[in-house]
Coordinates of C-alpha atoms in Angstrom, one line a residue:
Chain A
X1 CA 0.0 0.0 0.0
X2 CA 2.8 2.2 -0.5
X3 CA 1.7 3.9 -3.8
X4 CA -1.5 5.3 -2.3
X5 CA 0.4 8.6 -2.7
X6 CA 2.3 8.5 -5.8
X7 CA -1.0 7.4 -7.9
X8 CA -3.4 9.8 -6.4
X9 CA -2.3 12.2 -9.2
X10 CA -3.1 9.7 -12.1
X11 CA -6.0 9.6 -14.4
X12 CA -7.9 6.4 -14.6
X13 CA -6.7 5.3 -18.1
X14 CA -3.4 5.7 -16.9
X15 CA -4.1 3.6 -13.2
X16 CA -5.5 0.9 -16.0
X17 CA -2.7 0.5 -17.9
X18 CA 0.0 0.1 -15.2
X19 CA -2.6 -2.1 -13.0
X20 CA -3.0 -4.3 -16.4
X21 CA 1.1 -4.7 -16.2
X22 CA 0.3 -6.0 -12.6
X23 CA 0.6 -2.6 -10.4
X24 CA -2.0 -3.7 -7.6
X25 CA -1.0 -0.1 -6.1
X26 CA -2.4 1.4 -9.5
X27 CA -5.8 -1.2 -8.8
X28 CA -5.6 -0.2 -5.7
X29 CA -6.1 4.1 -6.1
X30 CA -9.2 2.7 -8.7
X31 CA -10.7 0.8 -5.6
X32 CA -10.4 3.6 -3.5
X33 CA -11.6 6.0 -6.6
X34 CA -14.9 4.3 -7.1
X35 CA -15.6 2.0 -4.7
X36 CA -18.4 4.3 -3.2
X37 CA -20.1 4.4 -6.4
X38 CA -19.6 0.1 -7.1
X39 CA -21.0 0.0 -3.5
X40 CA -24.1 2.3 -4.4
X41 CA -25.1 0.1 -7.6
X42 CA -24.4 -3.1 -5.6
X43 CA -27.2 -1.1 -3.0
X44 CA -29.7 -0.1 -5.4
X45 CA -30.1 -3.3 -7.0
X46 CA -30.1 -5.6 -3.8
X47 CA -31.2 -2.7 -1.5
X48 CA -28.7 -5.2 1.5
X49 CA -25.5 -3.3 2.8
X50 CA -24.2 -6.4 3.7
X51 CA -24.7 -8.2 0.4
X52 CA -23.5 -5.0 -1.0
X53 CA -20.5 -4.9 0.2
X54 CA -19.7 -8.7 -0.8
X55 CA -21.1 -8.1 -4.2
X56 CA -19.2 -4.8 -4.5
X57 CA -16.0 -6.5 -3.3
X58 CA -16.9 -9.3 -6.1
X59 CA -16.8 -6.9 -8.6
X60 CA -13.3 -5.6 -7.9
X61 CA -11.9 -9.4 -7.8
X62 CA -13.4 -10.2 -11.1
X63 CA -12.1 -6.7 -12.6
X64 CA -8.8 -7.6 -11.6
X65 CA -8.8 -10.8 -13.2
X66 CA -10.4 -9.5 -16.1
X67 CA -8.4 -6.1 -16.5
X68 CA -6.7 -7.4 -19.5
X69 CA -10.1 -7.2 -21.6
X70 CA -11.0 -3.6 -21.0
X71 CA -9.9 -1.9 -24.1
X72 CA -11.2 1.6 -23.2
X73 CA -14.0 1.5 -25.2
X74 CA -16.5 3.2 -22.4
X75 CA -14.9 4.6 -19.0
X76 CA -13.3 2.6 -16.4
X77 CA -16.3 3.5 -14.1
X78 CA -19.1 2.1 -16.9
X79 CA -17.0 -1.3 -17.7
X80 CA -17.1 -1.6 -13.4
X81 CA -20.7 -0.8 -13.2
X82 CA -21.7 -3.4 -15.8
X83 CA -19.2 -6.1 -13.7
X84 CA -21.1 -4.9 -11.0
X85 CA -24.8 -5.3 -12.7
X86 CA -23.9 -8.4 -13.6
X87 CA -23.0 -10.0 -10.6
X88 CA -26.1 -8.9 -8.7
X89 CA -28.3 -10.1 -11.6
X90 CA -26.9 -13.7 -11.1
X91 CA -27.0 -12.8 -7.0
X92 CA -30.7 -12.5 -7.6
X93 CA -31.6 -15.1 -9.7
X94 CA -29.4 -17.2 -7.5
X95 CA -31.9 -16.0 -4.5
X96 CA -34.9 -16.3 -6.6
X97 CA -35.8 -13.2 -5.8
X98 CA -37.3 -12.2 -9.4
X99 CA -40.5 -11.8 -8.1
X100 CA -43.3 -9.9 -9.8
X101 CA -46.6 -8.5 -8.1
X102 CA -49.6 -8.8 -10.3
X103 CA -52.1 -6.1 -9.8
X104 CA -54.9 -6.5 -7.5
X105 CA -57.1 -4.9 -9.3
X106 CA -58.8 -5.3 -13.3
X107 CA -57.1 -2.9 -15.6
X108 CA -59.9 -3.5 -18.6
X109 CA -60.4 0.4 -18.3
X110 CA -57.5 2.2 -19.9
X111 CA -58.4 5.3 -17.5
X112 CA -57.8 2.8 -14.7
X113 CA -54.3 2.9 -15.4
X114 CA -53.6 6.7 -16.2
X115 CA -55.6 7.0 -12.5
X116 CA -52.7 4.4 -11.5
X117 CA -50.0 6.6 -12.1
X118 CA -51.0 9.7 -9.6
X119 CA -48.8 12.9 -10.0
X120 CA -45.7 13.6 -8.1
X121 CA -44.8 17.2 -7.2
X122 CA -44.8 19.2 -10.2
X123 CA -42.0 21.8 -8.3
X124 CA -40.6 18.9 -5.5
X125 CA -38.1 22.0 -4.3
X126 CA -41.2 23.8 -2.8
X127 CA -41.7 21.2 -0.6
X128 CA -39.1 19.2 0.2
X129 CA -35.4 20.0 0.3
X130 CA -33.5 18.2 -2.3
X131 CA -31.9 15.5 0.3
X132 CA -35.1 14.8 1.6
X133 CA -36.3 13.9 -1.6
X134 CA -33.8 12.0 -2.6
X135 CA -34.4 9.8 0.8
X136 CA -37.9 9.2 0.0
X137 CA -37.1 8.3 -3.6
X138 CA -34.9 5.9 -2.4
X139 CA -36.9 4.8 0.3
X140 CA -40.0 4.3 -2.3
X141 CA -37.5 2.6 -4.7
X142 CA -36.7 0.1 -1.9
X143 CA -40.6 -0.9 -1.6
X144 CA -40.6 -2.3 -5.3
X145 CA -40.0 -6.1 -6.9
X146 CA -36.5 -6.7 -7.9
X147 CA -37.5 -7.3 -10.8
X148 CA -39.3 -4.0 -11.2
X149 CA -36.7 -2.0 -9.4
X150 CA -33.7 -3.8 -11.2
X151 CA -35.4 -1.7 -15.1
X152 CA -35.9 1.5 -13.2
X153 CA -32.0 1.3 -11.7
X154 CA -31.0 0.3 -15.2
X155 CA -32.8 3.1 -17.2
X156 CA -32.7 5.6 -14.8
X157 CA -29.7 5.8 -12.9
X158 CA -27.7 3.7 -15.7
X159 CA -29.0 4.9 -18.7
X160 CA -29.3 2.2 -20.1
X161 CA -31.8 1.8 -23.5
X162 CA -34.7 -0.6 -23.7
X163 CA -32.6 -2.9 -26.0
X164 CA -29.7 -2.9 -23.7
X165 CA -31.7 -3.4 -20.6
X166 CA -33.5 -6.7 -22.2
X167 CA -30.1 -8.0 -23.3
X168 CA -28.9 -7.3 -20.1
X169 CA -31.5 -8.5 -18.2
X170 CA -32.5 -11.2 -20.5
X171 CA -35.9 -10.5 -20.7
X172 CA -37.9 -9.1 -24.2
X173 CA -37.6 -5.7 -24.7
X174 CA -42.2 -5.7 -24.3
X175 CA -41.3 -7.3 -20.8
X176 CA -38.9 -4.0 -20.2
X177 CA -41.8 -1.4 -21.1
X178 CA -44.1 -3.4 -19.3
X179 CA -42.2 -3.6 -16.2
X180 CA -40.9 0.2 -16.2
X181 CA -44.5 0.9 -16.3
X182 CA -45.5 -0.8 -12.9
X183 CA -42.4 0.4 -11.8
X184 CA -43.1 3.5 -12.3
X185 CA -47.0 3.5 -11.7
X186 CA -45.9 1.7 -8.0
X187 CA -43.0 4.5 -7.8
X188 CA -45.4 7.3 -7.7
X189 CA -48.3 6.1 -6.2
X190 CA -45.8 5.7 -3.0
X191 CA -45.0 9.5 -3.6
X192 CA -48.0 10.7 -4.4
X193 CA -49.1 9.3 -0.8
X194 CA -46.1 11.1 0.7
X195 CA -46.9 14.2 -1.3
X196 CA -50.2 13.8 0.4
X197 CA -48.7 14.3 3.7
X198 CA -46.9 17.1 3.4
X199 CA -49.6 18.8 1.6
X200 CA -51.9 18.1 5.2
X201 CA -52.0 20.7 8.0
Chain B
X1 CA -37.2 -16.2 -0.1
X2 CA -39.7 -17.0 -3.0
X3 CA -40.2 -20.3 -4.5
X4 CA -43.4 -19.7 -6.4
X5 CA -43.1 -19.6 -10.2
X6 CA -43.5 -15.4 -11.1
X7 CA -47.0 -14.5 -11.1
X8 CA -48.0 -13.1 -15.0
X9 CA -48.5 -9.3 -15.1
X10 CA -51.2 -8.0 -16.7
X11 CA -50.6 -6.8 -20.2
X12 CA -50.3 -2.6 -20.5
X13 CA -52.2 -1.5 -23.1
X14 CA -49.9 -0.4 -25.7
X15 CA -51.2 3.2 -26.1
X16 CA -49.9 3.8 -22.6
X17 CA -46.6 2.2 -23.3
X18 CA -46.3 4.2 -26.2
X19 CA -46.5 7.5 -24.9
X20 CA -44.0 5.8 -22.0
X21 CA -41.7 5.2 -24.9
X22 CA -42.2 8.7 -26.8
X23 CA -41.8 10.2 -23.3
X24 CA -38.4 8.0 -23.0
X25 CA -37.3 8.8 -26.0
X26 CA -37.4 5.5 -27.8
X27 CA -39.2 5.9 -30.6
X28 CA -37.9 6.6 -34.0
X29 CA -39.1 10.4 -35.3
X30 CA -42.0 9.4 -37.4
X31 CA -43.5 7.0 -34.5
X32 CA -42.8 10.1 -32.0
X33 CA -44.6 12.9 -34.2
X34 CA -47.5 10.0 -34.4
X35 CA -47.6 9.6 -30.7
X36 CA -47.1 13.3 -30.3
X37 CA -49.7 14.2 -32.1
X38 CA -52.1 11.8 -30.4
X39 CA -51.2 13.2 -26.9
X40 CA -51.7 16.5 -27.9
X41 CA -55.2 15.8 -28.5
X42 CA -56.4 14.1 -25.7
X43 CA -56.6 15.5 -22.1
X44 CA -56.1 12.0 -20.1
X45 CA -53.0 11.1 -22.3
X46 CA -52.1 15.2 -21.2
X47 CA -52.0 14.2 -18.1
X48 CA -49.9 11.0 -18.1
X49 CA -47.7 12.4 -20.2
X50 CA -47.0 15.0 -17.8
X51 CA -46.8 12.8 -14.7
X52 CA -44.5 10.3 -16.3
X53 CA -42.3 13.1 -17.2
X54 CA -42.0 14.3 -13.3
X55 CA -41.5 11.4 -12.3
X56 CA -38.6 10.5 -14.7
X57 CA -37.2 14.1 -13.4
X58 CA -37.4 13.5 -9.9
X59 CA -36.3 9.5 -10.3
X60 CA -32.5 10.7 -12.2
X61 CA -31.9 13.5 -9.9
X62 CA -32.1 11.4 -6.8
X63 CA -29.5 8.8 -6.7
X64 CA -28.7 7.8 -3.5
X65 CA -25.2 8.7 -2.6
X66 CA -23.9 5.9 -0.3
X67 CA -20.4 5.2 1.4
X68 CA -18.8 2.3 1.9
X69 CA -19.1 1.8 4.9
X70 CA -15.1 0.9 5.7
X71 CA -12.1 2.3 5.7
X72 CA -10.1 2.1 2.4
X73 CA -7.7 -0.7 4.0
X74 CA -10.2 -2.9 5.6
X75 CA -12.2 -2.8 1.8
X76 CA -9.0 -3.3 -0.3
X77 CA -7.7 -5.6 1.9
X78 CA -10.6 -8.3 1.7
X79 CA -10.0 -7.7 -1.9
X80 CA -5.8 -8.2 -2.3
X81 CA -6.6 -11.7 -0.1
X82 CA -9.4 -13.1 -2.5
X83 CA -7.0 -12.3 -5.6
X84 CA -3.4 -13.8 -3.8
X85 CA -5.9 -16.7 -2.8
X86 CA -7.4 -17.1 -6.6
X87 CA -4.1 -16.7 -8.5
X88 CA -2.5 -19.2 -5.7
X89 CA -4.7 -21.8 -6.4
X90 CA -4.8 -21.1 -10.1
X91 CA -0.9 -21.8 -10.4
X92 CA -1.3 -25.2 -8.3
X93 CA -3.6 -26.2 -10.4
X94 CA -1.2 -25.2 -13.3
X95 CA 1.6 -26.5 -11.7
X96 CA -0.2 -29.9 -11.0
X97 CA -1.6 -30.1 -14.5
X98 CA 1.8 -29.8 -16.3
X99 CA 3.4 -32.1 -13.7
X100 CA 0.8 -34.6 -14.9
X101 CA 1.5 -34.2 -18.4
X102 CA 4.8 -33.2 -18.3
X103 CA 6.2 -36.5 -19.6
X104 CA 3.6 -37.3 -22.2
X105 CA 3.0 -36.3 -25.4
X106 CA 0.0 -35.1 -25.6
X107 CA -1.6 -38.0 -27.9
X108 CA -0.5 -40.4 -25.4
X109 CA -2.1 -38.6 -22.5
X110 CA -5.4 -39.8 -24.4
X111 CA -3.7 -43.5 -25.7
X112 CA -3.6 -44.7 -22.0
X113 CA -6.6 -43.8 -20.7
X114 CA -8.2 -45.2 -23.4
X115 CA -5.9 -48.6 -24.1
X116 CA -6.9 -49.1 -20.2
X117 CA -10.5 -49.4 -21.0
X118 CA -10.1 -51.5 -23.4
X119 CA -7.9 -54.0 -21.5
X120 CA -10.7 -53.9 -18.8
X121 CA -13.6 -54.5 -21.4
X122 CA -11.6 -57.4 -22.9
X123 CA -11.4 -59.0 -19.8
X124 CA -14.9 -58.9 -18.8
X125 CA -16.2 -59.5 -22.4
X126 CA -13.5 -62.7 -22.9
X127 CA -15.3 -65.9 -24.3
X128 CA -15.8 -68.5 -21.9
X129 CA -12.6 -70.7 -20.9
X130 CA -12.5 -74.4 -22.9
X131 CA -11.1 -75.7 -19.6
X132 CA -11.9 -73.5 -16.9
X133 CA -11.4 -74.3 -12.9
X134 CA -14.4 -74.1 -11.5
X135 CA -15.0 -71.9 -8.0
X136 CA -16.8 -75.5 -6.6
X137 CA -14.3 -77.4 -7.0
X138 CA -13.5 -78.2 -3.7
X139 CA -17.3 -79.3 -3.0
X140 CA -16.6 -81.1 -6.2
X141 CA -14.1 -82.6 -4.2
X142 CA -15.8 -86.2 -3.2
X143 CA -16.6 -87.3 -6.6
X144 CA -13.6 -86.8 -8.5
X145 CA -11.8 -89.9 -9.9
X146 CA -8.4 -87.8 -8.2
X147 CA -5.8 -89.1 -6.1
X148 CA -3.0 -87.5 -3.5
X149 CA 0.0 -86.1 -5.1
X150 CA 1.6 -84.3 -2.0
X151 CA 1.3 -83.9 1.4
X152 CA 3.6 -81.4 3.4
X153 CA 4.1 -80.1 6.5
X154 CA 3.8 -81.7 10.0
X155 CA 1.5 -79.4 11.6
X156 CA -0.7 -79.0 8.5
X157 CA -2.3 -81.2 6.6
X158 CA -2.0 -80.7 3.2
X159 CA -4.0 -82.5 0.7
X160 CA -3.6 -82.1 -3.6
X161 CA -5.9 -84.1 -5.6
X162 CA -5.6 -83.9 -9.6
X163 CA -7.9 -85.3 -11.7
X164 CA -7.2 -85.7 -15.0
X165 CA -10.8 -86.2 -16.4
X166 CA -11.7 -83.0 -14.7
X167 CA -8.8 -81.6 -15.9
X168 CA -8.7 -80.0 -12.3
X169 CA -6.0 -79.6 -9.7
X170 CA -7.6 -79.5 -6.2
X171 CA -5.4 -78.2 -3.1
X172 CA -7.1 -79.0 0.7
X173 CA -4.5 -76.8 3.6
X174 CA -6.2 -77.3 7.1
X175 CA -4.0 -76.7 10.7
X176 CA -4.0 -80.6 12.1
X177 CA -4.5 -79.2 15.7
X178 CA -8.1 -78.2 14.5
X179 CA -8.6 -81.1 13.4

């Protein structure tokens, strides 16, 4: 642990290529770089700190042992995030924990469903401060399926496309739509209800 | 932990999966200026429109921002072990694999193997013996036309019988004091 200094001044394409010649120093300023953002994905996808932390850990072994195959075609950070998705997909099939909720009531009516997706604050900074809502967010987000949080982590804090998010997932690109809609329609009504509480006297 | 097969979801009607996708950007231009212009016209679709697009807002500006929760040594260090560990046992089992095969060519490593099975199948599968030495001989014993061809030891008594009909050599040991 002796280079922690020397490579704090490095860029991350630069930490790659000396940790791909064997540096585990260089590896190790990467670890330290981004292991708060691994550990967040690990979180939002398994919503366990400890299974986090073992799944974020994962990640870094596996990186290390594949290092040679990143050829810089995304960032460092996007080719660890995808390790990362990876090995919590498998950690949840593994657990079985792909469950889906069917709704409990008919949704014959079209206007059923728009009334199914309630409004969330139009101007949130009114309200709440910007932390705050960010905690209930993630609070709300912790409430869903894994299967229905694992396409709302994936589109929005990954970015991911509907086509990616199937192949990743392995799942039709219908079942992607389908499942960002409850998602979402679950997402809000659990806002909407908090909304509801700061709106009473 | 769940151990029910997934429960089917309802299908969403596509019109509201559409304007999901418009609102996503997913849709190629001419699909989007269709879907666009169906929105526009229709107060309900207004609205969902308008919630889905909050919500998408809200949802990308809210990450949570988490620590690990260890120092930098303690989480690196779990790591460094689990790679010395792997790449340890990844070079025994190198080592051990090339120590194996070390003085083989590699064609052989197969021949053996396989000229050992078929040793073992030719034995099982061998024809039946023209003369063989039955297991009940001894029982057999009694009615052989045999005689005694040798008898050693004091303390033992030692009996051989051949029998030349039989084609069948017969040797009786048993400790005299038991007898």
């Amino acid at each position: 642990m002796s280079g922690i200094t020397d490579k704090a001044g490095l860029s991350d394409d630069a930490l790659v290529k000396t940790a791909q010649q064997g540096d585990m120093a260089s590896f190790e300023e990467l670890v330290a770089r981004h292991r708060d953002k691994i550990y967040a994905r690990a979180f939002s996808m398994v919503r366990k700190e400890e299974e986090a932390l073992d799944l974020s850990q994962e990640a870094w072994i596996k990186a290390w042992q594949r290092l040679n195959q990143f050829e810089g075609e995304s960032s460092f950070t996007t080719w660890m995030t995808r390790i990362t998705i990876n090995l919590c997909l498998d950690h949840l099939r593994r657990n079985q924990r792909f469950r889906v909720e069917p709704l409990p009531e008919s949704q014959d009516d079209p206007e059923a469903w728009e009334r199914l997706l309630p409004p969330v604050w139009t101007n949130p900074t009114e309200r709440l401060e910007r932390a705050e809502l960010r905690r209930c967010i993630d609070e709300a987000m912790g409430k869903l399926t894994e299967a229905h949080r694992t396409v709302l982590v994936l589109h929005e804090f990954e970015g991911m496309e509907y086509k990616e998010i199937a192949r990743t997932v392995g799942i039709s690109i219908g079942t992607v739509m389908s499942r960002l809609f409850y998602a979402r329609r679950k997402l809000a009504s659990l806002l909407s209800g908090l909304n509801d509480k700061e709106m009473s006297p | 932990m769940n151990t029910h097969p997934p429960a089917p979801e309802p299908a969403v009607p596509d019109r509201l999966l559409q304007i999901q996708a418009w609102i996503d950007g997913e849709l190629p231009p001419s699909e989007a200026l269709r879907v666009q212009t169906a929105v526009a016209g229709d107060p309900s679709a207004q609205t969902l429109a308008a919630n889905l697009r909050a919500l998408q807002h809200h949802v990308r500006g809210a990450e949570p921002i988490l620590h690990v929760p260890e120092t930098r040594e303690f989480y690196f260090s779990r790591i460094a072990r689990a790679i010395e560990q792997e790449e340890r046992s990844r070079e025994r089992l190198r080592t051990e694999s090339a120590h194996r095969g070390m003085h083989l060519p590699y064609w052989l490593r197969w021949a053996l193997p396989a000229a050992g099975l078929v040793a073992a199948l030719a034995f099982f599968l061998r024809p039946p013996d023209n003369h063989p030495v039955p297991v009940s001989t001894i029982a057999a014993v009694p009615t052989m036309a045999g005689h005694e061809v040798d008898a050693i030891a004091p303390e033992m008594t030692t009996l051989t019988f051949y029998s030349a009909r039989d084609a069948a050599t017969v040797v009786w040991v048993s400790n005299a004091d038991i007898l």
